[in-house]
């Protein structure tokens, strides 16, 4: 119903009725047959998904040996991250089940997506965030979408523990990735990659925090193979920040630290699933330092023209770290989970652009400033 209203108003404004009939209809309508929805499920959508798979020649050149590298730029979703894929499903099912309040713990992106989709569904969003460790853009989103925001003097892992308990004690639906509908929605990222490439990539590089997304991608690839949409499965390469790398060390990290606040997580909820994905795909978990993350973040922006957030750049940082292991001629997809605009502070702090200030407003002064 929401979709119809949007299509109508768009076509009235732009008089493009014929194009509207083939327009993207969001994840649930597009992948309905692969998702646990029925005719009774109200579809809560912002027309998420359908994000581009962009070649990254500058990264590929650093590897050589005819390796192709592409990035799945999920920062182009409606709230700027891959969380929208999970949230369209989680919120549609929450609405179907009649709940009136949703809650989540978040390093920022989940809270923005939950707030947007809940608002659209007429459901009240409550978000718990680690005080002082949320990128500015994400906080701005949650505020303007109208979430009830509670900043705790603790980290994400503690926030997740609290919201899990709250959803057991109160009539509140949990929309973190422990909600199975989240992963169902997120698996569509894998569907899109298979469609965009015509098959699976040889490697999938992905940043790992709570480990929901790596689990979801694997579900998607496996499901598509089982229906004959692809004939093999990728090697799943999960990258964590070195100060928050429990899946690499094998034990929880009590005080996770990294510049990539989105993946500042010490005790991932989908730990067991992530280990199973690694084993089944003959994949690996590796740690990348903050310096490696920032290096990849800068290369992506300055050489590829792609602005992602630091956590997302962990996938490319990881690929560069293990580049000598990539088989010649293979195709690698790196998932860029969030938009760079989410975290303007990190961008400004880590750029070497020199901004010249206080220049007189004349052509001569500007020409002089740029050395002409
Ligand atoms: N990249 C970004 C930009 C994220 O926001 C997250 C997680 C991840 C990667 C890791 O995904 O947790 O499924 O392994 N963000 C969560 C949040 C924790 O609250 O927004 P994961």
Coordinates of C-alpha atoms and ligand atoms in Angstrom, one line a residue:
X1 CA 0.0 0.0 0.0
X2 CA 2.9 2.3 0.9
X3 CA 4.5 1.4 -2.4
X4 CA 1.4 2.3 -4.4
X5 CA 1.1 5.7 -2.8
X6 CA 4.7 6.4 -3.5
X7 CA 4.5 5.3 -7.1
X8 CA 1.4 7.4 -7.7
X9 CA 2.8 10.5 -6.2
X10 CA 6.0 10.1 -8.1
X11 CA 4.3 9.5 -11.4
X12 CA 2.0 12.4 -10.9
X13 CA 5.0 14.7 -10.3
X14 CA 7.2 13.4 -13.0
X15 CA 4.6 12.1 -15.4
X16 CA 6.6 8.9 -15.9
X17 CA 3.8 6.3 -15.5
X18 CA 5.3 3.9 -18.0
X19 CA 8.7 3.7 -16.2
X20 CA 7.0 3.3 -12.9
X21 CA 5.6 -0.1 -13.8
X22 CA 9.1 -1.6 -14.0
X23 CA 10.5 0.4 -11.1
X24 CA 12.3 -1.3 -8.2
X25 CA 9.8 -2.4 -5.6
X26 CA 12.0 -3.0 -2.6
X27 CA 13.4 -6.2 -1.3
X28 CA 10.3 -7.9 -0.1
X29 CA 8.4 -7.6 -3.3
X30 CA 11.4 -8.5 -5.4
X31 CA 12.4 -11.6 -3.4
X32 CA 9.1 -12.5 -2.0
X33 CA 9.4 -16.2 -2.9
X34 CA 12.6 -16.5 -0.9
X35 CA 11.4 -14.7 2.2
X36 CA 9.1 -15.7 5.1
X37 CA 6.3 -13.3 4.2
X38 CA 2.6 -14.0 3.3
X39 CA -0.2 -12.0 1.8
X40 CA -1.0 -10.9 5.3
X41 CA 2.3 -9.3 5.9
X42 CA 2.1 -5.6 5.7
X43 CA 5.2 -4.5 3.7
X44 CA 7.1 -1.7 5.4
X45 CA 9.6 -0.5 2.8
X46 CA 11.7 2.5 1.8
X47 CA 12.5 0.7 -1.4
X48 CA 15.8 -0.5 0.0
X49 CA 18.3 -2.8 -1.8
X50 CA 19.2 -2.9 -5.5
X51 CA 22.6 -1.3 -4.6
X52 CA 25.4 -1.1 -7.2
X53 CA 28.3 -3.5 -7.5
X54 CA 31.1 -1.2 -8.6
X55 CA 34.4 -2.3 -10.1
X56 CA 37.4 -1.1 -8.0
X57 CA 40.3 -1.1 -10.4
X58 CA 42.7 0.8 -8.1
X59 CA 42.3 -1.9 -5.5
X60 CA 42.6 -4.6 -8.2
X61 CA 45.8 -3.1 -9.5
X62 CA 47.4 -3.4 -6.0
X63 CA 46.7 -7.1 -6.2
X64 CA 47.5 -7.7 -9.9
X65 CA 47.4 -11.2 -11.4
X66 CA 44.1 -10.5 -13.2
X67 CA 42.2 -10.4 -10.0
X68 CA 38.9 -8.6 -10.4
X69 CA 37.6 -6.6 -7.4
X70 CA 34.1 -5.1 -7.1
X71 CA 32.5 -3.4 -4.1
X72 CA 28.9 -3.9 -3.1
X73 CA 28.1 -0.4 -2.1
X74 CA 25.3 -0.9 0.5
X75 CA 25.8 2.6 1.8
X76 CA 23.4 3.6 -0.9
X77 CA 20.4 2.2 1.0
X78 CA 17.7 4.6 2.2
X79 CA 19.2 5.2 5.6
X80 CA 22.8 4.8 4.3
X81 CA 23.6 1.2 5.4
X82 CA 22.9 -2.5 4.8
X83 CA 20.7 -2.5 7.9
X84 CA 17.8 -1.4 5.8
X85 CA 17.7 -4.9 4.2
X86 CA 17.2 -6.5 7.6
X87 CA 14.9 -3.8 8.9
X88 CA 12.3 -3.9 6.1
X89 CA 11.8 -7.6 7.0
X90 CA 12.0 -7.2 10.8
X91 CA 9.6 -4.3 10.8
X92 CA 7.1 -5.9 8.4
X93 CA 6.9 -9.0 10.6
X94 CA 6.7 -6.9 13.8
X95 CA 3.8 -5.0 12.3
X96 CA 2.2 -8.3 11.2
X97 CA 2.5 -9.6 14.8
X98 CA 0.9 -6.4 16.2
X99 CA 3.7 -5.2 18.4
X100 CA 3.8 -1.4 19.2
X101 CA 7.3 -0.9 20.4
X102 CA 10.7 -2.1 19.1
X103 CA 14.0 -1.9 20.8
X104 CA 17.6 -2.4 19.7
X105 CA 21.2 -1.9 20.9
X106 CA 23.3 -0.2 18.3
X107 CA 26.7 1.2 17.3
X108 CA 24.6 3.6 15.2
X109 CA 23.4 2.1 11.9
X110 CA 20.9 -0.3 13.3
X111 CA 19.4 2.5 15.4
X112 CA 19.0 4.7 12.3
X113 CA 17.4 2.0 10.3
X114 CA 15.2 0.8 13.1
X115 CA 14.1 4.4 13.8
X116 CA 13.2 5.0 10.1
X117 CA 11.4 1.8 9.5
X118 CA 9.5 1.9 12.8
X119 CA 8.4 5.4 12.2
X120 CA 7.1 4.4 8.8
X121 CA 5.3 1.5 10.4
X122 CA 3.7 3.5 13.1
X123 CA 5.7 1.7 15.7
X124 CA 7.7 3.3 18.5
X125 CA 11.5 2.9 18.3
X126 CA 13.7 2.7 21.4
X127 CA 17.5 2.6 20.8
X128 CA 20.3 2.0 23.2
X129 CA 23.7 3.3 22.2
X130 CA 27.2 3.4 23.8
X131 CA 27.5 7.0 25.0
X132 CA 30.2 8.9 23.0
X133 CA 30.9 6.1 20.4
X134 CA 28.3 6.9 17.8
X135 CA 29.2 8.6 14.5
X136 CA 27.6 11.9 14.2
X137 CA 25.5 11.2 11.1
X138 CA 23.9 8.1 12.7
X139 CA 23.0 10.0 15.8
X140 CA 21.5 12.8 13.7
X141 CA 19.4 10.2 11.9
X142 CA 18.0 8.5 15.0
X143 CA 17.1 11.9 16.4
X144 CA 15.3 13.2 13.4
X145 CA 13.5 9.9 12.7
X146 CA 12.2 10.3 16.2
X147 CA 13.6 7.4 18.2
X148 CA 13.7 7.4 21.9
X149 CA 17.4 7.3 22.4
X150 CA 19.1 6.0 25.6
X151 CA 22.9 6.5 25.7
X152 CA 24.4 4.1 28.3
X153 CA 27.8 4.4 30.1
X154 CA 28.9 1.2 28.5
X155 CA 29.7 -0.5 25.2
X156 CA 27.6 -2.2 22.6
X157 CA 27.9 -5.7 24.2
X158 CA 26.4 -4.4 27.4
X159 CA 23.6 -2.6 25.5
X160 CA 22.7 -5.7 23.7
X161 CA 22.5 -7.7 26.9
X162 CA 20.1 -5.1 28.3
X163 CA 17.8 -5.0 25.3
X164 CA 17.7 -8.8 25.2
X165 CA 16.5 -8.8 28.8
X166 CA 14.0 -6.0 28.2
X167 CA 12.4 -7.8 25.3
X168 CA 11.9 -10.8 27.7
X169 CA 10.3 -8.7 30.4
X170 CA 8.2 -6.2 28.5
X171 CA 6.0 -6.3 25.4
X172 CA 8.8 -5.0 23.2
X173 CA 10.1 -6.6 20.0
X174 CA 13.9 -6.9 19.7
X175 CA 15.1 -5.9 16.2
X176 CA 18.8 -6.6 16.6
X177 CA 20.2 -9.3 14.3
X178 CA 19.2 -12.0 16.8
X179 CA 15.8 -11.4 15.4
X180 CA 15.8 -14.0 12.6
X181 CA 13.9 -11.8 10.2
X182 CA 16.8 -9.4 10.1
X183 CA 19.1 -12.0 8.6
X184 CA 16.4 -13.1 6.2
X185 CA 16.3 -9.6 4.8
X186 CA 20.1 -9.2 4.8
X187 CA 20.6 -12.4 2.8
X188 CA 19.2 -10.5 -0.2
X189 CA 22.6 -8.8 -0.5
X190 CA 24.0 -12.1 -1.7
X191 CA 21.1 -12.6 -4.1
X192 CA 21.9 -9.3 -5.7
X193 CA 25.6 -10.0 -6.1
X194 CA 24.8 -13.3 -7.8
X195 CA 22.5 -11.5 -10.2
X196 CA 24.9 -8.7 -10.8
X197 CA 27.9 -11.0 -11.5
X198 CA 26.0 -13.8 -13.1
X199 CA 27.4 -16.2 -10.5
X200 CA 29.0 -16.1 -7.1
X201 CA 32.4 -14.3 -6.5
X202 CA 35.3 -16.5 -5.6
X203 CA 35.8 -14.5 -2.4
X204 CA 33.5 -12.4 -0.4
X205 CA 35.2 -9.9 1.9
X206 CA 33.0 -8.5 4.6
X207 CA 33.5 -6.5 7.9
X208 CA 32.4 -8.4 11.0
X209 CA 31.1 -6.9 14.2
X210 CA 28.1 -8.8 15.7
X211 CA 28.5 -11.3 12.9
X212 CA 24.9 -11.1 11.6
X213 CA 25.8 -10.0 8.1
X214 CA 28.4 -12.6 7.3
X215 CA 25.8 -15.2 8.5
X216 CA 23.1 -13.6 6.3
X217 CA 25.2 -13.5 3.2
X218 CA 26.1 -17.1 3.6
X219 CA 22.4 -18.0 4.0
X220 CA 21.7 -16.1 0.8
X221 CA 24.4 -17.8 -1.3
X222 CA 23.4 -21.2 0.0
X223 CA 19.8 -20.6 -0.8
X224 CA 20.6 -19.4 -4.3
X225 CA 22.7 -22.4 -5.0
X226 CA 20.0 -24.7 -3.8
X227 CA 17.6 -23.3 -6.3
X228 CA 20.2 -23.4 -9.1
X229 CA 20.8 -19.6 -9.4
X230 CA 24.6 -20.3 -8.9
X231 CA 26.6 -23.4 -9.0
X232 CA 29.2 -22.9 -6.2
X233 CA 29.8 -21.0 -3.1
X234 CA 32.3 -18.2 -2.2
X235 CA 35.1 -18.3 0.3
X236 CA 33.9 -16.1 3.1
X237 CA 36.6 -13.7 4.4
X238 CA 35.5 -11.9 7.6
X239 CA 37.5 -8.9 8.8
X240 CA 37.4 -7.4 12.3
X241 CA 39.2 -4.4 13.8
X242 CA 42.3 -5.6 15.6
X243 CA 41.1 -3.9 18.9
X244 CA 37.8 -5.8 18.6
X245 CA 38.6 -9.1 17.1
X246 CA 37.1 -11.9 19.2
X247 CA 36.5 -14.2 16.3
X248 CA 40.2 -14.0 15.5
X249 CA 41.5 -14.5 19.0
X250 CA 38.8 -17.0 19.9
X251 CA 37.7 -15.2 23.1
X252 CA 35.5 -12.2 23.9
X253 CA 37.1 -8.8 24.2
X254 CA 36.0 -7.0 27.3
X255 CA 37.0 -3.5 26.2
X256 CA 36.8 -3.4 22.4
X257 CA 38.5 -0.4 20.8
X258 CA 38.7 0.8 17.2
X259 CA 38.3 3.9 15.1
X260 CA 35.6 2.0 13.2
X261 CA 33.0 2.4 15.9
X262 CA 30.4 0.5 13.9
X263 CA 32.3 -2.7 14.6
X264 CA 33.5 -1.9 18.1
X265 CA 32.1 -5.2 19.5
X266 CA 33.7 -7.7 21.8
X267 CA 31.2 -10.5 22.0
X268 CA 29.3 -11.1 18.7
X269 CA 25.8 -12.4 19.1
X270 CA 26.1 -14.6 16.0
X271 CA 29.5 -16.1 17.1
X272 CA 28.6 -19.8 16.5
X273 CA 27.0 -19.1 13.2
X274 CA 30.1 -17.1 12.1
X275 CA 32.4 -20.0 13.0
X276 CA 30.1 -22.4 11.0
X277 CA 30.3 -20.1 8.0
X278 CA 34.0 -20.0 8.2
X279 CA 34.3 -23.7 8.3
X280 CA 31.7 -24.4 5.6
X281 CA 33.2 -21.9 3.2
X282 CA 36.9 -22.6 4.1
X283 CA 37.0 -19.0 4.9
X284 CA 39.0 -17.0 7.5
X285 CA 38.7 -14.3 10.1
X286 CA 41.5 -11.8 10.2
X287 CA 42.2 -8.6 12.1
X288 CA 43.0 -5.3 10.4
X289 CA 44.5 -2.4 12.3
X290 CA 43.0 1.0 12.5
X291 CA 45.8 2.2 10.3
X292 CA 45.0 -0.4 7.7
X293 CA 41.3 0.5 7.8
X294 CA 42.1 4.2 7.4
X295 CA 44.4 3.5 4.5
X296 CA 41.8 1.5 2.6
X297 CA 39.1 4.2 3.5
X298 CA 41.3 6.8 1.9
X299 CA 42.2 4.8 -1.2
X300 CA 38.5 4.1 -1.8
X301 CA 37.6 7.7 -1.6
X302 CA 40.7 9.3 -3.3
X303 CA 41.3 6.7 -6.0
X304 CA 37.9 5.1 -6.6
X305 CA 35.6 7.9 -5.8
X306 CA 33.7 5.8 -3.2
X307 CA 33.0 7.2 0.2
X308 CA 32.2 4.5 2.8
X309 CA 32.4 4.5 6.5
X310 CA 35.6 3.2 8.3
X311 CA 34.0 -0.1 9.4
X312 CA 33.1 -0.8 5.8
X313 CA 36.6 -0.1 4.6
X314 CA 37.7 -3.1 6.8
X315 CA 36.6 -5.4 4.0
X316 CA 39.0 -3.8 1.6
X317 CA 41.8 -3.4 4.2
X318 CA 41.5 -7.1 4.8
X319 CA 41.7 -7.9 1.1
X320 CA 44.8 -5.8 0.8
X321 CA 46.4 -7.5 3.8
X322 CA 45.9 -11.0 2.4
X323 CA 46.3 -10.0 -1.3
X324 CA 49.1 -12.5 -1.9
X325 CA 46.6 -15.3 -1.1
X326 CA 44.1 -14.4 -3.7
X327 CA 44.2 -16.9 -6.6
X328 CA 45.1 -15.4 -10.0
X329 CA 42.2 -14.5 -12.2
X330 CA 39.6 -14.7 -9.4
X331 CA 36.7 -12.4 -8.7
X332 CA 36.5 -10.7 -5.3
X333 CA 33.6 -8.8 -3.9
X334 CA 34.1 -6.5 -0.9
X335 CA 30.9 -5.4 1.0
X336 CA 30.9 -1.7 1.8
X337 CA 28.2 -1.8 4.5
X338 CA 27.7 1.9 5.2
X339 CA 28.0 5.4 3.6
X340 CA 30.9 7.7 4.4
X341 CA 28.5 10.5 5.2
X342 CA 27.6 8.7 8.4
X343 CA 30.9 9.7 10.0
X344 CA 32.1 13.1 8.8
X345 CA 34.4 13.6 11.8
X346 CA 36.6 10.6 10.8
X347 CA 36.7 11.8 7.2
X348 CA 37.8 15.3 8.1
X349 CA 40.3 14.2 10.6
X350 CA 41.9 11.7 8.2
X351 CA 42.0 13.7 5.1
X352 CA 45.1 15.4 3.8
X353 CA 43.2 18.0 1.8
X354 CA 44.4 21.4 2.8
X355 CA 41.4 23.8 3.1
X356 CA 42.5 27.3 2.6
X357 CA 40.4 29.6 4.7
X358 CA 39.9 33.4 4.8
X359 CA 40.6 33.9 1.1
X360 CA 39.3 37.2 -0.3
X361 CA 36.3 36.8 -2.6
X362 CA 38.1 37.8 -5.9
X363 CA 39.2 35.7 -8.8
X364 CA 42.8 36.9 -8.3
X365 CA 42.9 35.8 -4.7
X366 CA 41.4 32.4 -5.6
X367 CA 43.8 31.9 -8.5
X368 CA 46.7 32.8 -6.2
X369 CA 45.5 30.4 -3.5
X370 CA 45.6 27.5 -5.9
X371 CA 49.1 28.6 -7.2
X372 CA 48.1 30.0 -10.6
Ligands
LIG1 N1 29.6 -2.3 8.9 C1 28.8 -1.4 9.4 C2 28.8 -0.1 8.8 C3 28.0 -1.7 10.6 O1 27.2 -0.7 11.1 C4 28.1 -3.0 11.2 C5 27.3 -3.3 12.3 C6 28.9 -3.9 10.6 C7 29.6 -3.6 9.4 C8 29.0 -5.3 11.1 O2 27.9 -6.1 10.8 O3 27.3 -6.7 13.1 O4 26.3 -7.9 11.2 O5 28.8 -8.2 11.7 N2 26.6 -2.5 13.0 C9 25.7 -2.8 14.1 C10 24.9 -1.5 14.5 C11 26.3 -3.4 15.2 O6 24.4 -1.4 15.6 O7 24.7 -0.7 13.6 P1 27.6 -7.3 11.7

